[in-house]
Coordinates of N, CA and C in Angstrom, one line a residue:
H1 N 107.3 112.3 16.2 CA 108.2 111.2 15.9 C 109.2 111.7 14.8
I2 N 110.5 111.5 15.1 CA 111.5 111.9 14.2 C 112.2 110.7 13.6
P3 N 112.2 110.5 12.3 CA 112.9 109.3 11.7 C 114.4 109.5 11.8
V4 N 115.1 108.4 12.0 CA 116.5 108.4 12.1 C 117.1 107.6 10.8
Y5 N 117.9 108.3 10.1 CA 118.5 107.7 8.9 C 120.0 107.5 9.0
E6 N 120.4 106.4 8.4 CA 121.9 106.2 8.3 C 122.1 106.2 6.8
G7 N 122.6 107.4 6.3 CA 122.7 107.6 4.9 C 121.3 107.8 4.4
R8 N 120.8 106.9 3.5 CA 119.5 106.9 3.0 C 118.6 105.8 3.6
T9 N 119.2 105.0 4.5 CA 118.5 103.9 5.1 C 117.8 104.3 6.4
L10 N 116.5 104.0 6.5 CA 115.8 104.3 7.8 C 116.2 103.2 8.8
V11 N 116.8 103.6 9.9 CA 117.3 102.6 10.9 C 116.5 102.7 12.2
G12 N 115.7 103.7 12.4 CA 114.9 103.8 13.6 C 114.2 105.2 13.7
G13 N 113.9 105.5 14.9 CA 113.2 106.8 15.1 C 113.3 107.2 16.6
L14 N 113.0 108.5 16.8 CA 112.9 109.1 18.1 C 111.5 109.6 18.4
S15 N 110.8 109.1 19.4 CA 109.5 109.6 19.7 C 109.4 110.3 21.0
L16 N 108.8 111.5 21.0 CA 108.6 112.3 22.2 C 107.1 112.4 22.5
V17 N 106.7 112.2 23.7 CA 105.3 112.3 24.1 C 105.2 113.6 25.0
F18 N 104.2 114.4 24.7 CA 104.0 115.7 25.4 C 102.7 115.6 26.1
P19 N 102.6 116.1 27.4 CA 101.4 116.1 28.1 C 100.4 117.1 27.5
A20 N 99.1 116.7 27.5 CA 98.1 117.7 27.0 C 98.0 118.8 28.0
P21 N 97.7 120.1 27.5 CA 97.4 120.4 26.1 C 98.6 120.9 25.4
L22 N 99.8 120.7 25.9 CA 101.0 121.2 25.3 C 101.3 120.5 23.9
A23 N 101.8 121.2 23.0 CA 102.2 120.7 21.7 C 103.6 121.2 21.4
P24 N 104.4 120.3 20.7 CA 105.8 120.8 20.3 C 105.7 121.9 19.3
D25 N 106.6 122.9 19.6 CA 106.7 124.0 18.7 C 107.9 123.8 17.8
E26 N 108.1 124.7 16.8 CA 109.2 124.5 15.9 C 110.6 124.3 16.5
P27 N 110.9 125.2 17.5 CA 112.3 125.0 18.1 C 112.4 123.6 18.8
V28 N 111.4 123.1 19.4 CA 111.5 121.7 20.0 C 111.6 120.7 18.9
I29 N 110.9 120.8 17.9 CA 111.0 119.8 16.8 C 112.4 119.9 16.2
A30 N 112.9 121.1 16.0 CA 114.3 121.2 15.4 C 115.3 120.6 16.3
T31 N 115.2 120.8 17.6 CA 116.1 120.2 18.6 C 116.0 118.7 18.6
A32 N 114.8 118.2 18.6 CA 114.7 116.7 18.6 C 115.2 116.1 17.3
D33 N 115.0 116.8 16.2 CA 115.6 116.3 14.9 C 117.1 116.3 14.9
A34 N 117.7 117.4 15.5 CA 119.2 117.4 15.6 C 119.7 116.3 16.5
L35 N 119.0 116.1 17.6 CA 119.4 115.0 18.5 C 119.3 113.6 17.9
A36 N 118.2 113.4 17.1 CA 118.1 112.1 16.4 C 119.2 111.9 15.4
Q37 N 119.5 112.9 14.7 CA 120.6 112.7 13.7 C 121.9 112.6 14.3
S38 N 122.1 113.2 15.5 CA 123.4 113.0 16.2 C 123.5 111.6 16.7
L39 N 122.4 111.0 17.2 CA 122.4 109.6 17.6 C 122.7 108.7 16.5
A40 N 122.2 109.0 15.3 CA 122.4 108.2 14.1 C 123.9 108.3 13.7
L41 N 124.5 109.5 13.8 CA 125.9 109.6 13.5 C 126.8 108.8 14.5
M42 N 126.4 108.9 15.7 CA 127.2 108.2 16.8 C 127.1 106.7 16.5
A43 N 125.9 106.2 16.2 CA 125.8 104.8 15.9 C 126.6 104.4 14.7
T44 N 126.6 105.2 13.7 CA 127.4 104.9 12.5 C 128.9 104.8 12.8
L45 N 129.4 105.8 13.5 CA 130.8 105.9 13.9 C 131.2 104.7 14.7
A46 N 130.3 104.3 15.6 CA 130.6 103.1 16.5 C 130.6 101.8 15.7
A47 N 129.7 101.7 14.7 CA 129.7 100.5 13.8 C 131.0 100.5 13.0
E48 N 131.4 101.6 12.4 CA 132.6 101.7 11.6 C 133.8 101.3 12.5
R49 N 133.8 101.8 13.7 CA 135.0 101.5 14.6 C 135.1 100.1 14.9
Y50 N 133.9 99.4 15.1 CA 133.9 98.0 15.4 C 134.4 97.2 14.2
Q51 N 133.9 97.6 13.0 CA 134.4 96.9 11.8 C 135.9 97.1 11.6
L52 N 136.4 98.3 11.8 CA 137.8 98.5 11.6 C 138.6 97.7 12.6
Q53 N 138.2 97.6 13.9 CA 138.9 96.8 14.9 C 138.8 95.4 14.5
R54 N 137.7 94.9 14.0 CA 137.6 93.5 13.6 C 138.5 93.2 12.5
R55 N 138.6 94.1 11.5 CA 139.6 93.8 10.4 C 141.0 93.8 10.8
L56 N 141.4 94.7 11.7 CA 142.7 94.7 12.3 C 143.0 93.4 13.0
T57 N 142.1 93.0 13.8 CA 142.2 91.7 14.5 C 142.4 90.5 13.6
Q58 N 141.6 90.5 12.6 CA 141.6 89.4 11.6 C 142.9 89.4 10.8
G59 N 143.4 90.6 10.5 CA 144.7 90.8 9.8 C 145.8 90.3 10.7
N60 N 145.8 90.6 12.0 CA 146.8 90.1 12.9 C 146.8 88.6 13.0
L61 N 145.6 88.0 13.0 CA 145.5 86.5 13.1 C 146.1 85.9 11.8
L62 N 145.8 86.4 10.7 CA 146.4 85.9 9.4 C 147.9 85.9 9.5
Y63 N 148.5 87.0 10.1 CA 149.9 87.1 10.2 C 150.4 86.0 11.1
E64 N 149.7 85.7 12.2 CA 150.1 84.7 13.2 C 150.1 83.3 12.5
V65 N 149.1 83.1 11.6 CA 149.1 81.8 10.9 C 150.3 81.7 9.9
S66 N 150.6 82.8 9.2 CA 151.7 82.8 8.3 C 153.0 82.6 9.0
R67 N 153.2 83.1 10.2 CA 154.4 82.9 11.0 C 154.5 81.5 11.5
A68 N 153.3 80.9 11.9 CA 153.3 79.5 12.3 C 153.7 78.6 11.2
I69 N 153.2 78.9 10.0 CA 153.6 78.0 8.8 C 155.0 78.1 8.5
S70 N 155.6 79.3 8.6 CA 157.0 79.5 8.2 C 158.0 78.9 9.2
S71 N 157.5 78.8 10.5 CA 158.4 78.4 11.5 C 158.2 76.9 12.0
S72 N 157.3 76.2 11.4 CA 157.0 74.8 11.8 C 156.7 73.9 10.6
L73 N 157.3 72.7 10.7 CA 157.0 71.7 9.7 C 156.0 70.6 10.3
E74 N 155.5 70.9 11.5 CA 154.5 70.0 12.1 C 153.1 70.4 11.5
I75 N 152.8 69.7 10.4 CA 151.6 70.1 9.7 C 150.3 69.9 10.5
D76 N 150.3 68.9 11.3 CA 149.0 68.6 12.1 C 148.8 69.8 13.1
D77 N 149.8 70.2 13.7 CA 149.7 71.3 14.7 C 149.3 72.6 14.0
V78 N 149.9 72.9 12.8 CA 149.5 74.1 12.1 C 148.1 74.1 11.6
L79 N 147.6 73.0 11.1 CA 146.3 72.9 10.6 C 145.2 72.9 11.7
K80 N 145.6 72.3 12.9 CA 144.7 72.3 14.0 C 144.5 73.8 14.5
F81 N 145.6 74.5 14.5 CA 145.6 75.9 14.9 C 144.8 76.7 13.9
T82 N 145.0 76.5 12.7 CA 144.2 77.2 11.6 C 142.7 76.9 11.7
T83 N 142.4 75.7 11.9 CA 141.0 75.3 12.0 C 140.3 75.9 13.2
A84 N 140.9 75.9 14.3 CA 140.4 76.5 15.5 C 140.2 78.0 15.3
L85 N 141.2 78.6 14.7 CA 141.2 80.0 14.5 C 140.1 80.5 13.6
A86 N 139.8 79.6 12.6 CA 138.6 80.0 11.7 C 137.3 80.2 12.5
A87 N 137.1 79.3 13.4 CA 135.9 79.4 14.2 C 135.9 80.5 15.1
N88 N 137.0 80.7 15.8 CA 137.1 81.7 16.9 C 137.0 83.1 16.3
A89 N 137.7 83.3 15.1 CA 137.8 84.7 14.5 C 136.4 85.1 13.9
L90 N 135.7 84.1 13.5 CA 134.4 84.4 12.8 C 133.2 84.3 13.8
G91 N 133.5 84.0 15.0 CA 132.4 83.9 16.0 C 131.5 82.7 15.7
A92 N 132.1 81.6 15.3 CA 131.3 80.4 14.9 C 131.5 79.3 16.0
E93 N 130.5 78.4 16.0 CA 130.5 77.4 17.0 C 131.4 76.3 16.7
A94 N 131.8 76.0 15.5 CA 132.6 74.9 15.1 C 133.3 75.1 13.7
S95 N 134.3 74.3 13.4 CA 135.0 74.4 12.1 C 135.5 73.0 11.8
A96 N 135.9 72.9 10.6 CA 136.5 71.6 10.1 C 137.3 71.8 8.9
L97 N 138.4 71.0 8.8 CA 139.2 70.9 7.6 C 139.1 69.6 6.9
L98 N 138.8 69.6 5.7 CA 138.6 68.4 4.9 C 139.6 68.3 3.8
L99 N 140.0 67.0 3.5 CA 141.0 66.8 2.4 C 140.4 65.8 1.4
V100 N 140.7 66.0 0.2 CA 140.2 65.2 -0.9 C 141.0 63.9 -1.0
D101 N 140.4 62.8 -1.2 CA 141.0 61.5 -1.4 C 140.7 61.1 -2.9
Q102 N 141.6 61.4 -3.8 CA 141.4 61.2 -5.2 C 141.2 59.7 -5.5
K103 N 141.8 58.8 -4.7 CA 141.7 57.4 -5.0 C 140.3 56.8 -4.8
T104 N 139.6 57.4 -3.8 CA 138.3 56.9 -3.5 C 137.2 57.8 -3.9
S105 N 137.6 59.0 -4.5 CA 136.6 60.0 -4.9 C 135.7 60.4 -3.7
E106 N 136.4 60.6 -2.5 CA 135.8 61.0 -1.3 C 136.5 62.2 -0.7
I107 N 135.8 62.9 0.2 CA 136.5 64.0 1.0 C 136.3 63.6 2.4
A108 N 137.4 63.7 3.2 CA 137.4 63.3 4.6 C 137.5 64.5 5.6
F109 N 136.8 64.4 6.7 CA 136.9 65.3 7.7 C 138.2 65.0 8.5
V110 N 139.3 65.6 8.2 CA 140.6 65.3 8.9 C 140.7 66.0 10.2
I111 N 140.3 67.2 10.3 CA 140.4 68.0 11.6 C 139.1 68.7 11.9
V112 N 138.6 68.5 13.1 CA 137.4 69.2 13.5 C 137.6 70.0 14.8
H113 N 136.9 71.1 14.9 CA 137.0 71.9 16.1 C 135.6 72.3 16.6
G114 N 135.4 72.0 17.9 CA 134.1 72.4 18.5 C 133.3 71.1 18.8
P115 N 132.5 71.1 19.9 CA 131.8 69.9 20.2 C 130.8 69.4 19.2
I116 N 130.1 70.3 18.5 CA 129.1 69.9 17.6 C 129.7 69.3 16.3
A117 N 131.0 69.5 16.1 CA 131.6 69.0 14.9 C 132.2 67.6 15.2
E118 N 132.3 67.2 16.4 CA 132.9 65.9 16.8 C 132.3 64.7 16.0
P119 N 131.0 64.7 15.8 CA 130.4 63.5 15.0 C 131.0 63.4 13.6
L120 N 131.6 64.5 13.1 CA 132.1 64.5 11.8 C 133.6 64.0 11.7
R121 N 134.2 63.8 12.9 CA 135.7 63.5 12.9 C 135.9 62.1 12.2
G122 N 136.7 62.1 11.2 CA 137.0 60.9 10.4 C 136.0 60.5 9.4
R123 N 134.9 61.3 9.3 CA 133.8 61.0 8.4 C 134.3 61.2 7.0
R124 N 133.8 60.4 6.1 CA 134.1 60.5 4.6 C 132.8 60.5 3.9
I125 N 132.7 61.5 2.9 CA 131.5 61.6 2.1 C 131.9 61.6 0.7
P126 N 131.1 61.0 -0.2 CA 131.4 61.0 -1.6 C 131.4 62.4 -2.3
L127 N 132.2 62.5 -3.3 CA 132.2 63.8 -4.0 C 131.1 63.8 -5.0
G128 N 129.9 63.8 -4.5 CA 128.7 63.7 -5.4 C 127.9 65.0 -5.3
N129 N 126.9 65.0 -4.4 CA 126.0 66.1 -4.2 C 126.4 66.9 -2.9
G130 N 125.7 67.9 -2.7 CA 126.0 68.7 -1.5 C 126.9 69.9 -1.7
V131 N 126.9 70.8 -0.8 CA 127.7 72.0 -0.9 C 129.2 71.8 -0.9
I132 N 129.6 70.9 0.0 CA 131.1 70.6 0.1 C 131.6 70.1 -1.2
A133 N 130.9 69.1 -1.8 CA 131.3 68.5 -3.1 C 131.3 69.6 -4.2
R134 N 130.4 70.5 -4.1 CA 130.3 71.6 -5.1 C 131.5 72.5 -5.0
V135 N 131.9 72.8 -3.7 CA 133.1 73.7 -3.5 C 134.4 73.0 -4.1
V136 N 134.5 71.7 -3.9 CA 135.6 70.9 -4.5 C 135.6 70.9 -6.0
R137 N 134.4 70.7 -6.6 CA 134.3 70.6 -8.1 C 134.6 72.0 -8.7
T138 N 134.0 73.1 -8.1 CA 134.1 74.4 -8.8 C 135.3 75.2 -8.3
G139 N 135.8 74.9 -7.1 CA 136.9 75.7 -6.5 C 136.5 77.1 -6.1
Q140 N 135.1 77.2 -5.8 CA 134.6 78.5 -5.4 C 134.0 78.4 -4.0
P141 N 134.2 79.5 -3.2 CA 133.6 79.5 -1.8 C 132.1 79.6 -1.9
L142 N 131.5 79.2 -0.8 CA 130.0 79.2 -0.7 C 129.6 79.6 0.7
I143 N 128.5 80.4 0.8 CA 127.8 80.7 2.0 C 126.5 80.0 2.0
V144 N 126.2 79.3 3.1 CA 124.9 78.7 3.2 C 124.3 79.1 4.6
N145 N 123.3 80.0 4.6 CA 122.8 80.5 5.9 C 121.5 79.8 6.3
R146 N 121.2 78.7 5.5 CA 120.1 77.8 5.9 C 120.4 76.4 5.5
I147 N 120.8 75.6 6.5 CA 121.3 74.3 6.2 C 120.2 73.2 6.3
T148 N 120.2 72.3 5.4 CA 119.4 71.1 5.5 C 120.4 69.9 5.5
R149 N 120.0 68.7 5.8 CA 120.9 67.6 5.9 C 121.5 67.3 4.5
E150 N 120.8 67.6 3.4 CA 121.3 67.4 2.1 C 122.4 68.3 1.8
T151 N 122.5 69.5 2.5 CA 123.5 70.4 2.2 C 124.9 69.8 2.4
I152 N 125.1 69.1 3.5 CA 126.4 68.5 3.8 C 126.5 67.1 3.2
F153 N 125.5 66.3 3.4 CA 125.6 64.9 3.0 C 124.8 64.7 1.7
A154 N 125.2 63.7 1.0 CA 124.6 63.5 -0.4 C 123.2 63.1 -0.3
S155 N 122.7 62.5 0.8 CA 121.4 62.0 0.9 C 120.7 62.5 2.2
P156 N 119.5 62.9 2.2 CA 118.8 63.3 3.4 C 118.6 62.1 4.4
D157 N 118.7 60.9 3.9 CA 118.6 59.7 4.7 C 119.9 59.3 5.4
E158 N 121.0 59.9 5.0 CA 122.3 59.5 5.6 C 122.4 60.0 7.0
D159 N 123.0 59.1 7.9 CA 123.1 59.4 9.3 C 124.0 60.6 9.5
S160 N 123.5 61.7 10.1 CA 124.4 62.9 10.4 C 125.2 62.8 11.7
G161 N 125.0 61.7 12.4 CA 125.7 61.6 13.6 C 125.4 62.6 14.7
G162 N 124.2 63.1 14.7 CA 123.8 64.1 15.7 C 124.3 65.5 15.4
L163 N 124.8 65.8 14.2 CA 125.2 67.1 13.9 C 124.0 68.1 13.9
R164 N 124.2 69.2 14.6 CA 123.2 70.3 14.7 C 123.8 71.5 14.1
A165 N 123.5 71.8 12.8 CA 124.1 72.9 12.1 C 123.0 73.7 11.4
H166 N 123.1 75.0 11.5 CA 122.0 75.9 10.8 C 122.6 76.8 9.8
N167 N 123.9 77.1 9.8 CA 124.5 77.8 8.7 C 126.0 77.4 8.6
M168 N 126.6 77.7 7.5 CA 128.0 77.4 7.3 C 128.6 78.2 6.2
L169 N 129.9 78.3 6.2 CA 130.7 79.0 5.2 C 131.9 78.1 4.8
C170 N 132.1 77.9 3.5 CA 133.1 77.0 3.0 C 134.1 77.7 2.1
A171 N 135.3 77.4 2.2 CA 136.4 78.0 1.3 C 137.3 76.9 0.8
P172 N 137.6 76.8 -0.5 CA 138.4 75.8 -1.0 C 139.9 75.9 -0.6
L173 N 140.6 74.8 -0.4 CA 142.0 74.8 -0.2 C 142.7 74.5 -1.5
Q174 N 143.3 75.5 -2.1 CA 143.8 75.3 -3.4 C 145.3 75.6 -3.5
V175 N 146.0 74.9 -4.4 CA 147.4 75.1 -4.8 C 147.5 74.9 -6.3
K176 N 148.0 75.9 -7.0 CA 148.2 75.9 -8.4 C 147.0 75.3 -9.2
G177 N 145.8 75.8 -8.8 CA 144.6 75.4 -9.5 C 144.0 74.1 -9.0
E178 N 144.7 73.4 -8.2 CA 144.2 72.1 -7.7 C 143.5 72.3 -6.3
T179 N 142.3 71.8 -6.2 CA 141.6 71.8 -4.9 C 142.0 70.7 -4.0
L180 N 142.6 71.0 -2.9 CA 143.1 69.9 -2.0 C 142.1 69.5 -1.0
G181 N 141.2 70.4 -0.7 CA 140.2 70.2 0.3 C 139.3 71.4 0.5
V182 N 138.7 71.5 1.7 CA 137.8 72.5 2.1 C 138.0 72.9 3.5
L183 N 137.9 74.2 3.8 CA 137.9 74.7 5.2 C 136.5 75.3 5.4
L184 N 135.8 74.8 6.4 CA 134.5 75.3 6.7 C 134.3 75.7 8.1
V185 N 133.3 76.6 8.3 CA 132.9 77.0 9.7 C 131.4 76.8 9.8
L186 N 131.0 76.5 11.0 CA 129.6 76.2 11.2 C 129.0 77.0 12.3
N187 N 127.7 77.4 12.1 CA 126.9 78.1 13.2 C 127.5 79.4 13.7
R188 N 127.3 80.4 12.9 CA 127.7 81.8 13.3 C 126.8 82.2 14.4
E189 N 127.5 82.9 15.4 CA 126.7 83.4 16.6 C 125.7 84.5 16.1
G190 N 124.6 84.5 16.7 CA 123.5 85.5 16.3 C 122.7 85.0 15.2
E191 N 121.8 85.9 14.7 CA 120.9 85.5 13.7 C 121.3 86.0 12.3
Q192 N 122.3 86.7 12.2 CA 122.6 87.4 10.9 C 123.3 86.5 9.9
G193 N 123.9 85.4 10.3 CA 124.5 84.5 9.4 C 125.9 85.0 8.9
F194 N 126.5 84.3 8.0 CA 127.8 84.7 7.5 C 127.6 85.7 6.4
S195 N 128.6 86.6 6.2 CA 128.6 87.7 5.3 C 129.7 87.5 4.2
A196 N 129.6 88.3 3.2 CA 130.7 88.3 2.1 C 132.0 88.7 2.7
E197 N 132.0 89.6 3.7 CA 133.3 89.9 4.4 C 133.9 88.7 5.1
D198 N 133.0 87.9 5.8 CA 133.5 86.7 6.4 C 134.1 85.8 5.4
M199 N 133.5 85.7 4.2 CA 134.0 84.8 3.2 C 135.3 85.2 2.7
E200 N 135.5 86.5 2.5 CA 136.8 87.0 2.0 C 137.9 86.6 3.0
W201 N 137.6 86.8 4.3 CA 138.7 86.5 5.3 C 138.9 85.0 5.4
L202 N 137.9 84.2 5.3 CA 138.1 82.7 5.3 C 138.9 82.3 4.1
I203 N 138.7 82.9 2.9 CA 139.5 82.6 1.7 C 140.9 82.8 2.0
A204 N 141.2 84.0 2.6 CA 142.6 84.3 2.9 C 143.2 83.3 3.9
L205 N 142.5 82.9 4.9 CA 143.0 81.9 5.8 C 143.1 80.5 5.1
A206 N 142.2 80.1 4.3 CA 142.3 78.9 3.5 C 143.6 78.9 2.6
S207 N 143.9 80.0 2.1 CA 145.1 80.1 1.3 C 146.3 79.9 2.1
Q208 N 146.4 80.4 3.3 CA 147.5 80.1 4.2 C 147.6 78.6 4.5
A209 N 146.4 78.0 4.8 CA 146.4 76.6 5.1 C 146.9 75.7 3.9
S210 N 146.5 76.2 2.7 CA 146.9 75.4 1.5 C 148.4 75.5 1.4
V211 N 149.0 76.6 1.7 CA 150.5 76.7 1.7 C 151.1 75.7 2.7
A212 N 150.5 75.6 3.9 CA 151.1 74.7 4.8 C 151.0 73.2 4.4
I213 N 149.8 72.9 3.7 CA 149.7 71.5 3.2 C 150.7 71.2 2.1
E214 N 150.8 72.2 1.2 CA 151.8 72.0 0.1 C 153.2 71.9 0.6
N215 N 153.6 72.7 1.6 CA 154.9 72.6 2.2 C 155.2 71.3 2.8
A216 N 154.1 70.8 3.5 CA 154.3 69.4 4.1 C 154.4 68.4 3.1
R217 N 153.7 68.5 2.0 CA 153.8 67.5 0.9 C 155.2 67.5 0.2
L218 N 155.7 68.7 0.0 CA 157.0 68.9 -0.6 C 158.1 68.3 0.3
Y219 N 158.0 68.6 1.6 CA 158.9 68.1 2.6 C 158.9 66.6 2.6
S220 N 157.7 66.0 2.6 CA 157.6 64.6 2.6 C 158.2 64.0 1.3
S221 N 158.0 64.6 0.2 CA 158.5 64.1 -1.1 C 160.0 64.2 -1.1
L222 N 160.6 65.3 -0.5 CA 162.0 65.4 -0.5 C 162.6 64.3 0.5
R223 N 162.0 64.1 1.6 CA 162.5 63.1 2.5 C 162.4 61.7 1.9
E224 N 161.3 61.4 1.1 CA 161.3 60.1 0.5 C 162.3 59.9 -0.6
E225 N 162.6 61.0 -1.3 CA 163.7 61.0 -2.3 C 165.0 60.8 -1.7
R226 N 165.2 61.5 -0.6 CA 166.5 61.3 0.1 C 166.7 59.8 0.6
D227 N 165.6 59.2 1.1 CA 165.7 57.9 1.6 C 165.9 56.9 0.4
R228 N 165.3 57.2 -0.7 CA 165.5 56.4 -1.9 C 167.0 56.4 -2.4
I229 N 167.6 57.6 -2.4 CA 169.0 57.8 -2.8 C 169.9 57.1 -1.9
I230 N 169.6 57.2 -0.6 CA 170.5 56.5 0.4 C 170.4 55.0 0.3
Q231 N 169.2 54.5 0.0 CA 169.0 53.1 -0.2 C 169.7 52.6 -1.4
A232 N 169.7 53.4 -2.5 CA 170.3 53.1 -3.8 C 171.8 53.0 -3.6
E233 N 172.4 54.0 -2.8 CA 173.8 54.0 -2.6 C 174.3 52.8 -1.7

């Protein structure tokens, strides 16, 4: 049996079975060891190539979001595109964009993507307990790879509307230090859960979405000011 290492990490092994009474000699052992290490190197290079391709793809997607923001004032379309992109790029089952309502001290699910997120559409939750409220209060992203009902809702007894979620990643929507809302993705494909790399990319996407929200607010404010001036004249 030849152990296979990736750097200093044991990742597997190569086992050879010889018929009796034959036994492997030194040249056979050396050849098997070289083969095992070659396999490990190939696996490492393949993993690095996959990660590089993934980063390039995600970089291109961020560029597409930036271009959509700069070319459109249709905030709903841009945010729907951004929310769907968050799920698709991270291999997640669903995603949602939430905005803070300062008047009621609640956060509302404004846009949802994916069938399992549909029960959350239009849902409002208090800014009390739970991961989402914590992201709003602290302005820091969070990874939760094991979800309970209390994770999203303030109380375990609150109706979840049939939501079936087992992990999620949240990033704040911020402009000039103010948290406008949260962009979250639910149920990463596979068993590995969300990673720190996923979180960095979602933060970048959330930053783009925040720009779109701020642009829409500024545009709305300018339009209201224009209407006020026209009415005054």
